[in-house]
PDB file of C-alpha atoms in Angstrom:
ATOM      1  CA  MET A1485     -23.240  -2.601  -5.547  1.00  0.00           C
ATOM      2  CA  ARG A1486     -20.449  -1.440  -8.017  1.00  0.00           C
ATOM      3  CA  THR A1487     -19.223   2.214  -7.557  1.00  0.00           C
ATOM      4  CA  PRO A1488     -18.063   4.367 -10.085  1.00  0.00           C
ATOM      5  CA  TYR A1489     -14.427   3.706 -11.525  1.00  0.00           C
ATOM      6  CA  CYS A1490     -11.819   5.754  -8.885  1.00  0.00           C
ATOM      7  CA  VAL A1491      -8.173   5.606  -8.058  1.00  0.00           C
ATOM      8  CA  ALA A1492      -9.054   2.768  -5.536  1.00  0.00           C
ATOM      9  CA  ASP A1493     -10.110   0.635  -8.799  1.00  0.00           C
ATOM     10  CA  TYR A1494      -7.163   2.044 -11.238  1.00  0.00           C
ATOM     11  CA  LEU A1495      -4.590   0.438  -8.798  1.00  0.00           C
ATOM     12  CA  LEU A1496      -6.427  -2.941  -7.852  1.00  0.00           C
ATOM     13  CA  GLU A1497      -6.155  -3.031 -11.915  1.00  0.00           C
ATOM     14  CA  ARG A1498      -2.408  -1.631 -12.945  1.00  0.00           C
ATOM     15  CA  LEU A1499      -1.783  -4.635  -9.615  1.00  0.00           C
ATOM     16  CA  SER A1500      -3.677  -7.448 -11.396  1.00  0.00           C
ATOM     17  CA  GLN A1501      -2.118  -6.525 -15.440  1.00  0.00           C
ATOM     18  CA  CYS A1502       1.330  -6.331 -13.543  1.00  0.00           C
ATOM     19  CA  GLY A1503       0.380 -10.130 -12.498  1.00  0.00           C
ATOM     20  CA  ALA A1504      -0.696  -9.757  -8.478  1.00  0.00           C
ATOM     21  CA  GLU A1505      -4.230 -12.066  -8.491  1.00  0.00           C
ATOM     22  CA  HIS A1506      -4.107 -11.434  -4.081  1.00  0.00           C
ATOM     23  CA  LEU A1507      -3.775  -8.568  -1.770  1.00  0.00           C
ATOM     24  CA  PHE A1508      -2.738  -9.618   1.334  1.00  0.00           C
ATOM     25  CA  GLY A1509      -3.494  -7.167   4.515  1.00  0.00           C
ATOM     26  CA  VAL A1510      -5.511  -6.506   7.942  1.00  0.00           C
ATOM     27  CA  PRO A1511      -8.898  -4.510   7.685  1.00  0.00           C
ATOM     28  CA  GLY A1512      -8.177  -1.300   9.338  1.00  0.00           C
ATOM     29  CA  ASP A1513     -10.318   2.155  10.202  1.00  0.00           C
ATOM     30  CA  TYR A1514      -8.204   3.869   7.423  1.00  0.00           C
ATOM     31  CA  ASN A1515      -8.183   1.369   4.939  1.00  0.00           C
ATOM     32  CA  LEU A1516     -11.191   0.505   4.711  1.00  0.00           C
ATOM     33  CA  GLN A1517     -12.741   2.534   1.942  1.00  0.00           C
ATOM     34  CA  PHE A1518      -9.887   0.943  -0.786  1.00  0.00           C
ATOM     35  CA  LEU A1519     -10.855  -2.547   0.780  1.00  0.00           C
ATOM     36  CA  ASP A1520     -14.843  -2.474  -0.022  1.00  0.00           C
ATOM     37  CA  HIS A1521     -13.064  -1.854  -3.999  1.00  0.00           C
ATOM     38  CA  VAL A1522     -10.933  -4.944  -3.630  1.00  0.00           C
ATOM     39  CA  ILE A1523     -13.930  -6.855  -2.232  1.00  0.00           C
ATOM     40  CA  ASP A1524     -15.429  -5.793  -5.242  1.00  0.00           C
ATOM     41  CA  SER A1525     -13.161  -6.067  -7.643  1.00  0.00           C
ATOM     42  CA  PRO A1526     -13.126  -9.137 -10.430  1.00  0.00           C
ATOM     43  CA  ASP A1527      -8.888  -9.558 -10.760  1.00  0.00           C
ATOM     44  CA  ILE A1528      -7.519  -9.224  -6.976  1.00  0.00           C
ATOM     45  CA  ARG A1529      -8.522 -11.052  -4.260  1.00  0.00           C
ATOM     46  CA  TRP A1530      -8.276 -10.345  -0.578  1.00  0.00           C
ATOM     47  CA  VAL A1531      -6.524 -12.359   1.487  1.00  0.00           C
ATOM     48  CA  GLY A1532      -7.290 -11.602   5.320  1.00  0.00           C
ATOM     49  CA  CYS A1533      -4.363 -12.252   7.627  1.00  0.00           C
ATOM     50  CA  ALA A1534      -3.387 -12.476  11.199  1.00  0.00           C
ATOM     51  CA  ASN A1535      -1.622  -9.226  12.018  1.00  0.00           C
ATOM     52  CA  GLU A1536       0.692  -6.947   9.319  1.00  0.00           C
ATOM     53  CA  LEU A1537       4.039  -8.784   9.705  1.00  0.00           C
ATOM     54  CA  ASN A1538       2.405 -12.327   8.296  1.00  0.00           C
ATOM     55  CA  ALA A1539       0.696 -10.477   5.548  1.00  0.00           C
ATOM     56  CA  ALA A1540       3.803  -9.092   4.538  1.00  0.00           C
ATOM     57  CA  TYR A1541       5.723 -12.241   5.304  1.00  0.00           C
ATOM     58  CA  ALA A1542       2.799 -14.022   2.902  1.00  0.00           C
ATOM     59  CA  ALA A1543       3.420 -11.404   0.220  1.00  0.00           C
ATOM     60  CA  ASP A1544       7.197 -12.200   0.345  1.00  0.00           C
ATOM     61  CA  GLY A1545       6.407 -15.538   0.158  1.00  0.00           C
ATOM     62  CA  TYR A1546       4.021 -14.957  -2.864  1.00  0.00           C
ATOM     63  CA  ALA A1547       6.334 -12.375  -4.687  1.00  0.00           C
ATOM     64  CA  ARG A1548       8.551 -15.622  -4.893  1.00  0.00           C
ATOM     65  CA  CYS A1549       6.320 -17.436  -6.491  1.00  0.00           C
ATOM     66  CA  LYS A1550       4.133 -15.813  -8.822  1.00  0.00           C
ATOM     67  CA  GLY A1551       7.149 -12.658  -8.970  1.00  0.00           C
ATOM     68  CA  VAL A1552       4.424  -9.822  -7.693  1.00  0.00           C
ATOM     69  CA  ALA A1553       2.758  -9.179  -4.527  1.00  0.00           C
ATOM     70  CA  ALA A1554       1.031  -6.756  -2.632  1.00  0.00           C
ATOM     71  CA  LEU A1555      -0.331  -6.640   1.372  1.00  0.00           C
ATOM     72  CA  LEU A1556      -2.479  -3.318   2.459  1.00  0.00           C
ATOM     73  CA  THR A1557      -2.325  -2.481   5.648  1.00  0.00           C
ATOM     74  CA  THR A1558      -3.630   0.765   8.001  1.00  0.00           C
ATOM     75  CA  PHE A1559      -1.506   3.903   8.942  1.00  0.00           C
ATOM     76  CA  GLY A1560       0.674   3.757  12.137  1.00  0.00           C
ATOM     77  CA  VAL A1561       0.837   0.491  13.736  1.00  0.00           C
ATOM     78  CA  GLY A1562      -0.695  -1.386  10.848  1.00  0.00           C
ATOM     79  CA  GLU A1563       2.302  -0.268   7.993  1.00  0.00           C
ATOM     80  CA  LEU A1564       4.862  -0.377  10.758  1.00  0.00           C
ATOM     81  CA  SER A1565       3.941  -3.818  11.806  1.00  0.00           C
ATOM     82  CA  ALA A1566       5.190  -4.858   8.217  1.00  0.00           C
ATOM     83  CA  MET A1567       8.108  -3.079   8.119  1.00  0.00           C
ATOM     84  CA  ASN A1568      10.249  -6.350   8.468  1.00  0.00           C
ATOM     85  CA  GLY A1569       8.123  -7.965   6.392  1.00  0.00           C
ATOM     86  CA  ILE A1570       8.881  -5.119   3.408  1.00  0.00           C
ATOM     87  CA  ALA A1571      12.665  -5.077   4.453  1.00  0.00           C
ATOM     88  CA  GLY A1572      12.885  -9.256   4.309  1.00  0.00           C
ATOM     89  CA  SER A1573      11.524  -8.479   0.500  1.00  0.00           C
ATOM     90  CA  PHE A1574      14.351  -5.433  -0.260  1.00  0.00           C
ATOM     91  CA  ALA A1575      17.059  -7.655   0.667  1.00  0.00           C
ATOM     92  CA  GLU A1576      15.414 -10.673  -0.969  1.00  0.00           C
ATOM     93  CA  TYR A1577      14.972  -8.411  -4.646  1.00  0.00           C
ATOM     94  CA  LEU A1578      11.254  -9.500  -4.182  1.00  0.00           C
ATOM     95  CA  PRO A1579       8.435  -6.690  -5.710  1.00  0.00           C
ATOM     96  CA  VAL A1580       6.232  -5.708  -3.432  1.00  0.00           C
ATOM     97  CA  LEU A1581       3.755  -3.411  -2.936  1.00  0.00           C
ATOM     98  CA  HIS A1582       2.884  -1.601   0.473  1.00  0.00           C
ATOM     99  CA  ILE A1583      -0.223  -0.215   0.650  1.00  0.00           C
ATOM    100  CA  VAL A1584      -0.582   1.794   3.263  1.00  0.00           C
ATOM    101  CA  GLY A1585      -4.615   3.095   3.896  1.00  0.00           C
ATOM    102  CA  ALA A1586      -4.215   6.919   5.946  1.00  0.00           C
ATOM    103  CA  PRO A1587      -5.695   9.538   7.281  1.00  0.00           C
ATOM    104  CA  SER A1588      -7.644  12.148   5.342  1.00  0.00           C
ATOM    105  CA  SER A1589      -5.810  14.221   2.912  1.00  0.00           C
ATOM    106  CA  VAL A1590      -8.046  17.245   5.045  1.00  0.00           C
ATOM    107  CA  SER A1591      -7.306  15.801   8.629  1.00  0.00           C
ATOM    108  CA  GLN A1592      -3.459  15.627   7.295  1.00  0.00           C
ATOM    109  CA  ARG A1593      -3.643  19.436   6.725  1.00  0.00           C
ATOM    110  CA  LYS A1594      -5.255  20.304   9.919  1.00  0.00           C
ATOM    111  CA  GLY A1595      -2.301  18.576  11.712  1.00  0.00           C
ATOM    112  CA  GLU A1596      -5.186  16.885  13.716  1.00  0.00           C
ATOM    113  CA  LEU A1597      -4.490  14.542  16.664  1.00  0.00           C
ATOM    114  CA  LEU A1598      -5.290  10.937  15.584  1.00  0.00           C
ATOM    115  CA  HIS A1599      -5.275   7.395  17.251  1.00  0.00           C
ATOM    116  CA  HIS A1600      -2.183   5.603  14.962  1.00  0.00           C
ATOM    117  CA  THR A1601      -0.703   8.949  14.641  1.00  0.00           C
ATOM    118  CA  LEU A1602       2.511  10.044  17.105  1.00  0.00           C
ATOM    119  CA  GLY A1603       0.159  12.771  19.007  1.00  0.00           C
ATOM    120  CA  ASP A1604       2.603  15.619  16.983  1.00  0.00           C
ATOM    121  CA  GLY A1605       0.453  16.570  13.978  1.00  0.00           C
ATOM    122  CA  GLU A1606       3.121  14.737  11.573  1.00  0.00           C
ATOM    123  CA  PHE A1607       1.827  12.599   9.007  1.00  0.00           C
ATOM    124  CA  HIS A1608       5.463  11.970   7.319  1.00  0.00           C
ATOM    125  CA  HIS A1609       7.296   9.930   9.788  1.00  0.00           C
ATOM    126  CA  PHE A1610       5.969   6.633   8.776  1.00  0.00           C
ATOM    127  CA  TYR A1611       5.968   6.972   4.895  1.00  0.00           C
ATOM    128  CA  HIS A1612      10.090   8.177   5.410  1.00  0.00           C
ATOM    129  CA  MET A1613      10.589   4.976   7.407  1.00  0.00           C
ATOM    130  CA  SER A1614       9.571   3.428   4.461  1.00  0.00           C
ATOM    131  CA  LYS A1615      12.079   5.152   2.307  1.00  0.00           C
ATOM    132  CA  PRO A1616      15.812   2.827   3.010  1.00  0.00           C
ATOM    133  CA  ILE A1617      13.665  -0.410   2.387  1.00  0.00           C
ATOM    134  CA  THR A1618      11.654   0.586  -0.663  1.00  0.00           C
ATOM    135  CA  SER A1619      12.561   1.609  -4.313  1.00  0.00           C
ATOM    136  CA  ALA A1620       9.943   3.607  -4.670  1.00  0.00           C
ATOM    137  CA  GLN A1621       7.496   5.428  -2.328  1.00  0.00           C
ATOM    138  CA  ALA A1622       4.702   8.140  -3.530  1.00  0.00           C
ATOM    139  CA  ILE A1623       1.806   9.857  -0.981  1.00  0.00           C
ATOM    140  CA  LEU A1624      -0.866   9.644  -3.146  1.00  0.00           C
ATOM    141  CA  THR A1625      -3.809  12.646  -3.930  1.00  0.00           C
ATOM    142  CA  GLU A1626      -6.299  13.314  -6.366  1.00  0.00           C
ATOM    143  CA  GLN A1627      -4.304  15.552  -8.873  1.00  0.00           C
ATOM    144  CA  ASN A1628      -1.194  12.811  -8.958  1.00  0.00           C
ATOM    145  CA  ALA A1629      -2.148   9.129  -8.074  1.00  0.00           C
ATOM    146  CA  CYS A1630      -2.503   7.857 -11.991  1.00  0.00           C
ATOM    147  CA  HIS A1631       0.717   8.665 -12.356  1.00  0.00           C
ATOM    148  CA  GLU A1632       2.416   8.103  -9.501  1.00  0.00           C
ATOM    149  CA  ILE A1633       1.002   4.123  -8.740  1.00  0.00           C
ATOM    150  CA  ASP A1634       2.694   3.234 -12.675  1.00  0.00           C
ATOM    151  CA  ARG A1635       5.691   5.211 -11.427  1.00  0.00           C
ATOM    152  CA  VAL A1636       5.926   2.610  -8.603  1.00  0.00           C
ATOM    153  CA  LEU A1637       4.877   0.100  -9.746  1.00  0.00           C
ATOM    154  CA  SER A1638       7.049   0.527 -12.293  1.00  0.00           C
ATOM    155  CA  VAL A1639      10.138   0.805 -10.566  1.00  0.00           C
ATOM    156  CA  MET A1640       9.214  -1.853  -8.552  1.00  0.00           C
ATOM    157  CA  MET A1641       8.684  -4.442 -10.795  1.00  0.00           C
ATOM    158  CA  ARG A1642      12.092  -3.277 -12.673  1.00  0.00           C
ATOM    159  CA  GLU A1643      14.262  -2.701  -9.888  1.00  0.00           C
ATOM    160  CA  ARG A1644      12.493  -6.226  -8.249  1.00  0.00           C
ATOM    161  CA  ARG A1645      12.223  -4.632  -5.025  1.00  0.00           C
ATOM    162  CA  PRO A1646       9.020  -3.201  -2.981  1.00  0.00           C
ATOM    163  CA  GLY A1647       7.404   0.231  -3.553  1.00  0.00           C
ATOM    164  CA  TYR A1648       5.241   1.635  -0.772  1.00  0.00           C
ATOM    165  CA  LEU A1649       1.622   3.744  -1.423  1.00  0.00           C
ATOM    166  CA  MET A1650       0.476   6.115   1.106  1.00  0.00           C
ATOM    167  CA  LEU A1651      -3.791   6.131   0.196  1.00  0.00           C
TER     168      LEU A1651
END
């Protein structure tokens, strides 16, 4: 069943326009809603991987062949596992978009103690860790999503280096 057009669909459409036809990754509880849109996408095919590092390396190889790639991980442990592959893409000038499914903004504002966090109520540790190995980063909100998706993709494609989006 097709749901109304939303931020997830916009992101997938923009990825497709950049030339990506596949999205590599690992399902996780914080990215499942986005993954539903990937599965329904007419333009982007899901490629499930054994683990996040494997997904990052698959995306790296895909970017070498296709010119652009993307991977999806869950917040915290998933994105940390992918960082070695993203760092390699950064070193090799490969535009790979790392999409991270995160806990709800309500949970983040409340500083809730959730799994996949460091248990300190701070939800931006991993976002900050991604900065040295990505050309552009954004934490998406309802208000900034379209602008930030376009900005991160533009910088990523222009600089030929990874980008990071937290959903």
